[in-house]
XYZ file of C-alpha atoms in Angstrom:
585
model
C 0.000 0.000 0.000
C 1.600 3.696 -0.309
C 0.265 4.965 2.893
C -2.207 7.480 2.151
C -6.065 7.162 0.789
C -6.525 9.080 -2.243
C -10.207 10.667 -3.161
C -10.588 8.491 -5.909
C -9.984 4.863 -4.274
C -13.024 3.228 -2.950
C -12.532 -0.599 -2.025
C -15.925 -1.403 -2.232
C -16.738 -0.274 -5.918
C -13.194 -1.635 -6.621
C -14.367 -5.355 -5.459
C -17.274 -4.910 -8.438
C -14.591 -4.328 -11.190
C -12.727 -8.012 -10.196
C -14.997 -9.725 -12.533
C -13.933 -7.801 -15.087
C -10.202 -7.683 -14.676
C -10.487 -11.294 -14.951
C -12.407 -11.659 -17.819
C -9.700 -9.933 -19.595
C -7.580 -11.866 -18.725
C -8.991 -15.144 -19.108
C -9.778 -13.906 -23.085
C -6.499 -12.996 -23.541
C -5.321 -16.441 -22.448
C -8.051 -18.157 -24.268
C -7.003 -16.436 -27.457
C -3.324 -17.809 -26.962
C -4.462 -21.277 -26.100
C -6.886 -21.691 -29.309
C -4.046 -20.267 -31.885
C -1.583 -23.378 -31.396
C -2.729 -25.541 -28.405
C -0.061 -27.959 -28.820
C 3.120 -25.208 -28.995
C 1.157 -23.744 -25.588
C 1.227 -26.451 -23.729
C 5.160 -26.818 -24.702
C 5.453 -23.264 -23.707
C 3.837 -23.981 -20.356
C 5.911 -26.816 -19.394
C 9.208 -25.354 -19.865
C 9.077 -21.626 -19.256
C 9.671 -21.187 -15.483
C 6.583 -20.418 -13.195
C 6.067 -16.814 -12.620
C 7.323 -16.591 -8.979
C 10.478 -18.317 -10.606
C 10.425 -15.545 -12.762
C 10.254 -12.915 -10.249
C 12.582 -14.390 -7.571
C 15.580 -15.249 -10.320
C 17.553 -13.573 -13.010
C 16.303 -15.225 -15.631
C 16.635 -14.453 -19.790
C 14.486 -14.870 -22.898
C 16.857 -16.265 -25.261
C 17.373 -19.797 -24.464
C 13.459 -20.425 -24.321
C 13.246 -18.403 -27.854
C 15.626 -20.869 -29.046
C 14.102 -24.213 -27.369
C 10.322 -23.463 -28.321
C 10.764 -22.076 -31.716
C 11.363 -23.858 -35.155
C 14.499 -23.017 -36.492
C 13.119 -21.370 -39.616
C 10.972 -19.154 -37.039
C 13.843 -18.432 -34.660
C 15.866 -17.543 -37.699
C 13.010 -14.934 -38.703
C 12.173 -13.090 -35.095
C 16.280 -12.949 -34.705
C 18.282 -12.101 -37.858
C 16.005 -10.231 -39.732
C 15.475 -6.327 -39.476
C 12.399 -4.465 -40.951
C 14.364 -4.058 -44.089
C 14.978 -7.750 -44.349
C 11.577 -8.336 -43.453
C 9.993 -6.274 -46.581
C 12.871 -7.805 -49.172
C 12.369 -11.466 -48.288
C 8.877 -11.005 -49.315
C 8.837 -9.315 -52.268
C 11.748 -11.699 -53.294
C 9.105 -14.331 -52.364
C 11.733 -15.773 -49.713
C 9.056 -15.197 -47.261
C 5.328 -14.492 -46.976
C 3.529 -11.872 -44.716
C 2.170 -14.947 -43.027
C 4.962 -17.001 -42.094
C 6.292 -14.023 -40.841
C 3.687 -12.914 -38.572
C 3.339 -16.909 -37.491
C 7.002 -16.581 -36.384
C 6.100 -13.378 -34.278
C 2.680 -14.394 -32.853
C 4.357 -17.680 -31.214
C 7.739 -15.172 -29.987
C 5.263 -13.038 -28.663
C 3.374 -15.845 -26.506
C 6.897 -16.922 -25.152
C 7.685 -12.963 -24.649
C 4.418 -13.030 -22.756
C 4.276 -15.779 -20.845
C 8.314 -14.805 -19.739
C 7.981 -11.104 -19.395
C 3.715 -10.718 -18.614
C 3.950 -7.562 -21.704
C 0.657 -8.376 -23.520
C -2.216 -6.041 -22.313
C -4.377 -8.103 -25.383
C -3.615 -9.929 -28.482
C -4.806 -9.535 -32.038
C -4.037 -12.384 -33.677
C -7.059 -12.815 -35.305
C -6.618 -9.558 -37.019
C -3.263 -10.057 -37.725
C -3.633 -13.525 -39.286
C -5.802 -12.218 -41.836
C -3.872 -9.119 -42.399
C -0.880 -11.421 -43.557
C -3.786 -13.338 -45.750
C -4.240 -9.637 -47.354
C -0.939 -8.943 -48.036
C 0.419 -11.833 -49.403
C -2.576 -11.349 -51.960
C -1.830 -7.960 -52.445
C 1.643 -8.819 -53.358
C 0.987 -11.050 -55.899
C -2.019 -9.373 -57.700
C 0.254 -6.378 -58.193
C 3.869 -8.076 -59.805
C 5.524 -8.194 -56.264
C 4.393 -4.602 -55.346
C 4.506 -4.150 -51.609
C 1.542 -2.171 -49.739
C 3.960 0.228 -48.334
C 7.419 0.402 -46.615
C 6.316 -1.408 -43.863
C 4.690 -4.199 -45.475
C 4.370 -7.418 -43.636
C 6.302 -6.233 -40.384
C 5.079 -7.397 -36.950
C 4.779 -3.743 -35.029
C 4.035 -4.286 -31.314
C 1.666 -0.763 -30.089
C 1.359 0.451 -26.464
C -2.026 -0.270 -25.785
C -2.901 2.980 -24.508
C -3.496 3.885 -27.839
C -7.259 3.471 -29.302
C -7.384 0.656 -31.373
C -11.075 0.394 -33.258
C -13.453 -1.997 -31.786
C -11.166 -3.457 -29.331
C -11.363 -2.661 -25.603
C -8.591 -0.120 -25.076
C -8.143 0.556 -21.009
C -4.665 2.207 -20.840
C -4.358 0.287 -17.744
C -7.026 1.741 -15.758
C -9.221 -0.355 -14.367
C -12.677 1.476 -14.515
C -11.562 1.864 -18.526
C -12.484 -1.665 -19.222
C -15.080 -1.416 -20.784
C -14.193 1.471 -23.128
C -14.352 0.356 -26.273
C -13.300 3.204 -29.119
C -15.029 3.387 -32.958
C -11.606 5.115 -34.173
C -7.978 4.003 -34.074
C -5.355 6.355 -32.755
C -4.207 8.552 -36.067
C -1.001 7.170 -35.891
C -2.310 3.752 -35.701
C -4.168 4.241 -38.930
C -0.974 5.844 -41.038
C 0.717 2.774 -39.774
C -1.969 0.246 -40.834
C -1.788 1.632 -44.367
C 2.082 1.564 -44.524
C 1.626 -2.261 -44.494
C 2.068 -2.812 -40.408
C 1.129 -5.530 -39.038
C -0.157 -5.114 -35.577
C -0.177 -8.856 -33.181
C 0.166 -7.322 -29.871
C -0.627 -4.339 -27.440
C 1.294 -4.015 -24.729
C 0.994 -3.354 -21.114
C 1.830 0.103 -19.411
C 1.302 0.926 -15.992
C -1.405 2.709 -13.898
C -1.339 6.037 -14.672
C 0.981 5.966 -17.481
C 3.573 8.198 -15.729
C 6.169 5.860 -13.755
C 9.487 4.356 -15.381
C 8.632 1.276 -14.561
C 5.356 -1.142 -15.514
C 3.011 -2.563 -13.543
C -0.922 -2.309 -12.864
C -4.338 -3.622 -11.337
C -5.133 -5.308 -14.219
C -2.857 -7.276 -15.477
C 0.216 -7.078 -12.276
C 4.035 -6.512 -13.285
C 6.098 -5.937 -16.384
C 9.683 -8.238 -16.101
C 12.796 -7.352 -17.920
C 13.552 -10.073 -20.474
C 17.363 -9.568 -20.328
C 16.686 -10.204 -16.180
C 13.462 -11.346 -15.163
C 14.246 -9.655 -11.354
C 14.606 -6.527 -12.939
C 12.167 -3.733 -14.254
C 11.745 -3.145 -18.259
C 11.037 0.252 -17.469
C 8.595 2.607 -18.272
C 6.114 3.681 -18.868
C 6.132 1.365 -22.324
C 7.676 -1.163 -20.529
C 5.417 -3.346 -22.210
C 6.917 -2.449 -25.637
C 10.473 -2.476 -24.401
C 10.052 -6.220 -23.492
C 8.290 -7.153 -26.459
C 11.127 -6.102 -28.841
C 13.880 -6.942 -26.141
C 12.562 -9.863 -26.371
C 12.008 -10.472 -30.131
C 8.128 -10.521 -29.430
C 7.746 -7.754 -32.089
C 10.407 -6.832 -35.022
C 9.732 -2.885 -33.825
C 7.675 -1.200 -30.882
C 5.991 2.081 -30.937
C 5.216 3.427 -27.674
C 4.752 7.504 -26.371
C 7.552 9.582 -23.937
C 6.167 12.376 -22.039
C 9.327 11.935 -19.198
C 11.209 9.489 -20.777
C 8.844 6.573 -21.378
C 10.662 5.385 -24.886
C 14.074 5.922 -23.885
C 14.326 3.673 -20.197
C 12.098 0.841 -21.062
C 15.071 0.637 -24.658
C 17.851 1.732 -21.707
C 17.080 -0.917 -19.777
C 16.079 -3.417 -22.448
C 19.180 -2.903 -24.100
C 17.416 -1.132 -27.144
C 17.485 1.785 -29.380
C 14.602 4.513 -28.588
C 13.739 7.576 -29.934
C 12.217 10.619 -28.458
C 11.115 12.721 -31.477
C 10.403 16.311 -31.367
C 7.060 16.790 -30.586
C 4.471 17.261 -33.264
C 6.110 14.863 -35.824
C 3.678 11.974 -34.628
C -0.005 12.932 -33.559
C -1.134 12.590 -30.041
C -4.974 12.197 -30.935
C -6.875 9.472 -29.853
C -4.559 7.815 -27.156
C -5.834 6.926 -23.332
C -4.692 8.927 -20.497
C -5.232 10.606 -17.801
C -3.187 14.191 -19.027
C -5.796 16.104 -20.956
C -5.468 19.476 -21.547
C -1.958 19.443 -20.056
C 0.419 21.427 -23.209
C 3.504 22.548 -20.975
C 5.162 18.938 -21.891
C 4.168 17.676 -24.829
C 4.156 13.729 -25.240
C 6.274 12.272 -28.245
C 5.518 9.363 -30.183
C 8.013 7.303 -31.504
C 9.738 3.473 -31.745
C 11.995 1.385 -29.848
C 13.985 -1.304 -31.999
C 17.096 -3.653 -31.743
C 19.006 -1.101 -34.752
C 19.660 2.557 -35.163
C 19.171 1.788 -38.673
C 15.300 0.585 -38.471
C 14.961 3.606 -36.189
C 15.393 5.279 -39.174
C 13.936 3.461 -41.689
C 10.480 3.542 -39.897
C 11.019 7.196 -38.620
C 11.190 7.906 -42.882
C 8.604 5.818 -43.731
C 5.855 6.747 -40.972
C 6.799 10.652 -42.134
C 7.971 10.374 -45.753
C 5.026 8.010 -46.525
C 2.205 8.375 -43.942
C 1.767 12.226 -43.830
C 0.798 12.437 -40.548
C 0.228 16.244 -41.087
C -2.497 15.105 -43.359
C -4.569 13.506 -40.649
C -4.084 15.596 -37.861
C -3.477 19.774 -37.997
C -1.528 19.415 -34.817
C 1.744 18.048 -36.858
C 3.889 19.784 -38.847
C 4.114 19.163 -42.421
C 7.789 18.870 -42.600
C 9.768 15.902 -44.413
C 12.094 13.269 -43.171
C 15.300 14.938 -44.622
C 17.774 11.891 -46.275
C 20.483 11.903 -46.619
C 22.188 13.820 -43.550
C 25.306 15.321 -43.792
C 27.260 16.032 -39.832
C 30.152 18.316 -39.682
C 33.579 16.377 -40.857
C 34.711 17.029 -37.235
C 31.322 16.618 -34.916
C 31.487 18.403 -31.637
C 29.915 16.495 -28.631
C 29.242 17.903 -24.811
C 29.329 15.134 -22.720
C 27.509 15.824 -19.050
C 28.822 12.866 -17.066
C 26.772 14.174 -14.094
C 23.602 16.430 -14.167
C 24.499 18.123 -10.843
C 21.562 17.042 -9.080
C 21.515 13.255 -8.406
C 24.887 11.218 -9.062
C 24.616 8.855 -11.741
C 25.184 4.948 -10.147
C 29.219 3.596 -10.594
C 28.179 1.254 -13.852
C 26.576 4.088 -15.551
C 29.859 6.563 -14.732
C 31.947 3.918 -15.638
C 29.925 3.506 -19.111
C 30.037 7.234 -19.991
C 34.155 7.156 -19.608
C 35.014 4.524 -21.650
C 32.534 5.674 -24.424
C 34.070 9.018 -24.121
C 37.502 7.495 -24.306
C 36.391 5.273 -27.260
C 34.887 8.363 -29.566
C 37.867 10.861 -28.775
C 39.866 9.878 -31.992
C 36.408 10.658 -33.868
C 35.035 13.835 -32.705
C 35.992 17.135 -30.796
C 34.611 16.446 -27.001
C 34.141 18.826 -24.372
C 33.767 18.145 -20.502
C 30.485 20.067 -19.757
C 31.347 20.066 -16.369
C 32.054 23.657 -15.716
C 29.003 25.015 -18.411
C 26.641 22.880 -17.123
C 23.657 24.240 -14.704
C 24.243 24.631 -10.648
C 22.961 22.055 -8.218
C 20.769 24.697 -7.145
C 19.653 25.604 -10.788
C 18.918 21.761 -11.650
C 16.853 21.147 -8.402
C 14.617 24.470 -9.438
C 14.859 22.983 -13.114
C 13.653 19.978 -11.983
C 11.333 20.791 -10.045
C 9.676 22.892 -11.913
C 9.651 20.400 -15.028
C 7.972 17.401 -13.025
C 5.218 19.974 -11.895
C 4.097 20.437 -14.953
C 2.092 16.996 -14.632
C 0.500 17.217 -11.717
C -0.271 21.426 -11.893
C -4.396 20.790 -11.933
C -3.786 18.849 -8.443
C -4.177 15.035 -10.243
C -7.605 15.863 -10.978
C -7.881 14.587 -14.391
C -6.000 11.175 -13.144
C -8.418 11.177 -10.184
C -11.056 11.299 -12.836
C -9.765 8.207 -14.779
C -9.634 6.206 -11.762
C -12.928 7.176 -9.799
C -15.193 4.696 -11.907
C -13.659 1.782 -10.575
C -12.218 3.214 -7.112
C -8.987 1.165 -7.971
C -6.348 1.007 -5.469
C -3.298 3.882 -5.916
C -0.018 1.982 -6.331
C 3.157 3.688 -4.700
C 4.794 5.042 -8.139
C 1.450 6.655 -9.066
C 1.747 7.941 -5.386
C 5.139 9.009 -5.942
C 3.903 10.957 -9.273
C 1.129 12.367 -7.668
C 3.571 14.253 -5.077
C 5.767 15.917 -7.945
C 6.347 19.625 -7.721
C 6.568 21.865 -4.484
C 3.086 21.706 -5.059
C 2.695 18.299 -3.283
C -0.335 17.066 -5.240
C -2.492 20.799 -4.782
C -3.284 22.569 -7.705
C -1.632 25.702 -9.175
C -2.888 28.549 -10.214
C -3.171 29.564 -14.339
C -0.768 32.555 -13.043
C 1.545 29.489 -11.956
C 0.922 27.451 -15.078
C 1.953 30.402 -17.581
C 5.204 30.836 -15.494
C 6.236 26.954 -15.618
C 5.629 27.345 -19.161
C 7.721 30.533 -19.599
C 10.819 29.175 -17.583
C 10.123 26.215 -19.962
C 10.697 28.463 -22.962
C 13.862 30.603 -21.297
C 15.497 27.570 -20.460
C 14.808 26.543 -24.081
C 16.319 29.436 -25.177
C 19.490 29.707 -22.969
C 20.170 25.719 -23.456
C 20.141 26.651 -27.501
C 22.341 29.832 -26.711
C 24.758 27.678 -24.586
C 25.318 24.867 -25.987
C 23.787 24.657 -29.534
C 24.155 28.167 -30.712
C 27.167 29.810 -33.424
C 30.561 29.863 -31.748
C 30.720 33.786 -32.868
C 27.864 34.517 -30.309
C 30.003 33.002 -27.583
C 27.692 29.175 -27.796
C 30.002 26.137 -26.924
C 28.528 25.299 -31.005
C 27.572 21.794 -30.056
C 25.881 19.337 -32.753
C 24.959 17.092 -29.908
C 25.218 16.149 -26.257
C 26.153 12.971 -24.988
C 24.232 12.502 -20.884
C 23.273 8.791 -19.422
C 19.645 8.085 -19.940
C 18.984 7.387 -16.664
C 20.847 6.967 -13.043
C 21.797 3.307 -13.184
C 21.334 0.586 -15.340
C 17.644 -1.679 -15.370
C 16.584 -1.151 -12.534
C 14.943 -2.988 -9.849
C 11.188 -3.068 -9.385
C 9.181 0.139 -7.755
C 12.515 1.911 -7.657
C 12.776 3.762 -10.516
C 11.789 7.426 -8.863
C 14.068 10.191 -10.618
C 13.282 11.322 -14.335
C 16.194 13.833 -14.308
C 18.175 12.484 -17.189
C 15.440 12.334 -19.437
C 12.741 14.498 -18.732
C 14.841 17.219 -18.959
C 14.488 16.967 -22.781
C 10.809 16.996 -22.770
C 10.913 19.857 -20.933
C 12.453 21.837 -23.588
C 11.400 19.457 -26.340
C 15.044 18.392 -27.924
C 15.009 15.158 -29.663
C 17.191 12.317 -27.902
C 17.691 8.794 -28.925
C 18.370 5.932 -26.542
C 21.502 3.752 -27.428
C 23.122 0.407 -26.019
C 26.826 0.721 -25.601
C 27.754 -3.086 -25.220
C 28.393 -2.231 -21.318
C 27.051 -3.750 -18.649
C 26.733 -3.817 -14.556
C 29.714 -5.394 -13.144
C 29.247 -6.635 -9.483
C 32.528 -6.537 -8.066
C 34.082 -3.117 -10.612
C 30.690 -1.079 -9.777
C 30.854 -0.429 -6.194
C 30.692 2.338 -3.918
C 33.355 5.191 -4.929
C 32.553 7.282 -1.773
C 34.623 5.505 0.735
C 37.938 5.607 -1.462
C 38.073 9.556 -1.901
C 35.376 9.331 -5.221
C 32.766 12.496 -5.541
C 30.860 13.016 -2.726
C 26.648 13.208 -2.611
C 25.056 15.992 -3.165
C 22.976 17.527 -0.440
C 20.063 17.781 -1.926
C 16.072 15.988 -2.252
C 16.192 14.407 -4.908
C 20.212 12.781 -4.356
C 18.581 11.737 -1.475
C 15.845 9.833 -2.745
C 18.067 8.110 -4.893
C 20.644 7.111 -2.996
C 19.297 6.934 0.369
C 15.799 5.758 -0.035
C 13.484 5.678 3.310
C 16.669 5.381 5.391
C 18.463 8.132 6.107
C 21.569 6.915 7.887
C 22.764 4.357 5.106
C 22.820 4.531 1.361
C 20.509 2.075 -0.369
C 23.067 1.296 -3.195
C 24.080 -2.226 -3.245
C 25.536 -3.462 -6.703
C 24.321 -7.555 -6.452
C 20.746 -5.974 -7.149
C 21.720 -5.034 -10.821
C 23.448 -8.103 -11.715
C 23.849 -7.649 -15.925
C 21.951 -4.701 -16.389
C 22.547 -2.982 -19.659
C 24.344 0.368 -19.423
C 22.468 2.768 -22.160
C 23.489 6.371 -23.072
C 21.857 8.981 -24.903
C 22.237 11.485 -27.747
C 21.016 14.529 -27.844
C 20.339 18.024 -30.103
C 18.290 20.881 -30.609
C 14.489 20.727 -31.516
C 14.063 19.753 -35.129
C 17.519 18.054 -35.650
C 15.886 14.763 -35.285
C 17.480 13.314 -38.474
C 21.271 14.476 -36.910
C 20.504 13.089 -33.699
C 20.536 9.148 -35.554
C 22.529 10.212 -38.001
C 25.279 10.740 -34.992
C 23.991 7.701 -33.152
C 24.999 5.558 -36.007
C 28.606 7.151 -36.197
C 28.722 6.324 -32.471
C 27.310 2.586 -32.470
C 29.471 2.211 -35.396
C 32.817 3.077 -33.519
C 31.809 1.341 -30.639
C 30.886 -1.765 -32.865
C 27.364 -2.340 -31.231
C 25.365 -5.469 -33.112
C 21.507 -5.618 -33.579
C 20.583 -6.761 -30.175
């Protein structure tokens, strides 16, 4: 329980929703069951128990391997989108032994990782039927770019006749006439949808778990969270469920579940995807804007669906709200890029592995481009905590009332990240006034401004003339479950609206190399709330670091640039991965 009774939870009308929660369940289960019985049952008796699952550190890969054909393995793990879309037009493969191969992958991601909110496979059975006859009534011409490829969707996004509940309970029986626009541009590319994937209550933690359906597991680590808040998506693809995710990132909700996955996400600038039509409890709220975008195992398919969905789709002709600008390809960098790297944000110390991680990269890319410590540029402690502060207000500045809203109907019970949200900002969970809201929003654009000025601007106007910045993505590696409480390293971005893209850097957590560095002379913690709650938890005399807890977590950085330099930021993410040799995970 988190200790304190919110207005909206009512045990009572809660009890009457049960019945429902488990009929969802139970469907979604039935649906599995019916589409191979035999391959279930397999699946059953060898994947580990769920308490197994939650108790050990346990990986997808070697039940991938064990429980798929090899001609199925061989298509949910070599094969990027690209691939994907050749094979069948070369008549290699067919749209329906491709989505076979990911509708089985997805049941073992599922029954390993608990990521499915609902299956379609159904729908997407019959979509393969469509375009394999659509291919060869037209001489081998595909649908679109993305024709045939299984696309995993966070399943806060309306789907058309299909319950969509964005994980709130009393939403259960919402069932919406119109797909999300983006859902719709992606449909006519030639996706193939097979899976929606789970999220957690209140869509704003960066971790997953709900009422309905319980806890999101890492598949790299079982014990460990996948993130949030499409953690759902980030174990699907980690875990070769889907060949791409697309998922939303108001605070960093693309870029931790791929951080701790061991993924590539991508924050877009906002207004490049529509937000229409999507579930959630942050109506009206324009200060931060969320960002749609995907989470894949390549920089390159980043980009190849980031130029289709734009290039192709249009979204600008579907919804006024985004811009009618072009995917811009090919990108040309600077023959000598200049990188900041912040090592430290000056308000909460990142964890040992994820220092550790942002050294050797640095050392790694100094041959390659002109790096500067931003160390002595960067923001004050005392800045960054007002920063901060002021960023994470901007979701809770009506006083929760719209998530109170969303969760009335059924009187669910508040779990303690949603609690932990709903106390963001000095404000504590109160309201602020519209005089208060205008001024979050113009420190929002002066901090915009300055950050462009500082760091992004011409050298002749005294600007460091960045092309990008290089910051971790988040304080440690995965993390562990209910723990991931700071947004700092991400959210900072949405604030100010700069694209960033999630990368792995073939690191990980070391037990015995990332220990403490404060009792051998190493920087000292910060004095202030939010170092605290990292590092020191509920107990104020001890630190609450202890590095067995993130046995093999991946270590992920991130890139970063100005608003509309969306096609740099990959651009210098594949320069990066390249250097640093990363595979398709």
């Amino acid at each position: 329980m988190n200790g304190k009774v919110y207005p909206s939870e009512d045990p009572g009308k809660y009890k009457s929703f049960i019945p429902l929660i488990d009929a969802y369940n139970e469907a979604k289960l039935k649906q599995i069951k019916e589409y191979d019985p035999e391959f279930y049952a397999k699946c059953v008796e060898i994947i580990p128990t769920a308490e197994e699952l939650d108790a050990s550190p346990i990986s997808f890969m070697k039940y991938n391997k064990k429980l798929l054909s090899p001609m199925d393995f061989e298509i949910v793990t070599n094969y990027s989108m690209q691939e994907l879309v050749a094979k069948q037009i070369s008549k290699e493969l067919t749209a329906l032994s491709i989505i076979n191969a990911y509708i089985k992958s997805a049941i073992i991601s599922h029954l390993i990782t608990n990521c499915a909110m609902q299956f379609l496979i159904p729908e997407a059975l019959a979509k393969a039927n469509y375009l394999d006859k659509f291919l060869s009534k037209n001489n081998g011409e595909v649908i679109g770019p993305l024709h045939g490829v299984p696309i995993s969707i966070k399943e806060h996004m309306n789907y058309a006749g299909k319950q969509t509940c964005g994980s709130y309970v009393g939403c259960l029986d919402n069932i919406p006439r119109e797909s999300a626009i983006n859902i719709k541009i992606l449909d006519k590319l030639g996706a193939n949808f097979h899976i929606r994937t789970s999220q957690p209550q209140s869509l704003m933690w960066l971790d997953t778990a709900n009422n309905i359906i319980g806890r999101t597991r890492n598949p790299l680590s079982t014990r460990m969270s996948p993130g949030g808040s499409s953690g759902g998506e980030g174990a699907c693809v980690a875990s070769h469920g889907s060949c791409i995710g697309f998922g939303g990132d108001i605070g960093g909700s693309i870029r931790v579940p791929a951080a701790f996955t061991n993924l590539f996400g991508f924050r877009p600038t906002t207004r490049i995807f529509s937000s229409l039509n999507n579930l959630g409890g942050g109506k009206g709220q324009e200060t931060i804007i969320v960002s749609q975008g995907p989470l894949a195992r390549s920089i390159e398919e980043i980009d190849f669906f980031m130029e289709s969905f734009v290039n192709k789709g249009i979204p600008s002709n579907y919804d006024p709200s985004c811009l009618p600008l072009p995917w811009r390809t090919p990108v040309e960098l600077p023959k000598k890029i200049k990188i900041g790297c912040l090592f430290d944000d000056n308000l909460v110390t990142p964890f040992p592995a994820i220092s550790r991680g942002m050294k050797l990269v640095v050392e790694k890319l100094a041959e390659n481009f002109e790096l500067v410590d931003l160390k002595n540029y960067w923001y004050s402690e005392s800045e960054m905590e007002s920063i901060y502060t002021n960023a994470i207000a901007c979701f809770t500045s009506d006083g929760n009332q719209t998530q109170y809203d969303m969760f009335e109907k059924s009187g669910e019970p508040i779990l303690p990240l949603t609690s932990h949200y709903f106390q963001f900002g000095d404000n504590a969970g109160k309201p602020l006034s519209v005089y208060d809201v205008r001024m979050l929003a113009y420190e929002r654009d002066n901090l915009r401004l300055d950050l462009y000025k500082k760091f992004f601007g011409r050298v002749e106007d005294g600007s460091l003339g960045l092309d990008f910045i290089l910051a971790p993505s988040y304080v440690g590696p995965s993390e562990t479950p209910g723990n991931s409480l700071y947004w700092g390293y991400t959210v900072l971005w949405n604030y100010v609206d700069f694209p960033s893209c999630v990368f792995p850097t073939g690191l990980f957590h070391e037990t015995t190399t990332d220990v403490l560095p404060f009792s051998n002379g190493g920087p000292k913690l910060k004095n202030n709330q939010y170092e605290k709650m990292v590092w020191y938890g509920h107990n104020e005399d001890k630190i609450n670091y202890d590095p067995k807890n993130y046995v093999g977590g991946p270590i992920a950085l991130q890139l970063i640039s100005r608003r509309f330099a969306d096609e740099e930021v990959l651009e210098g993410v594949k320069k990066i991965v390249d250097i640093l040799n990363i595979p398709r995970s």
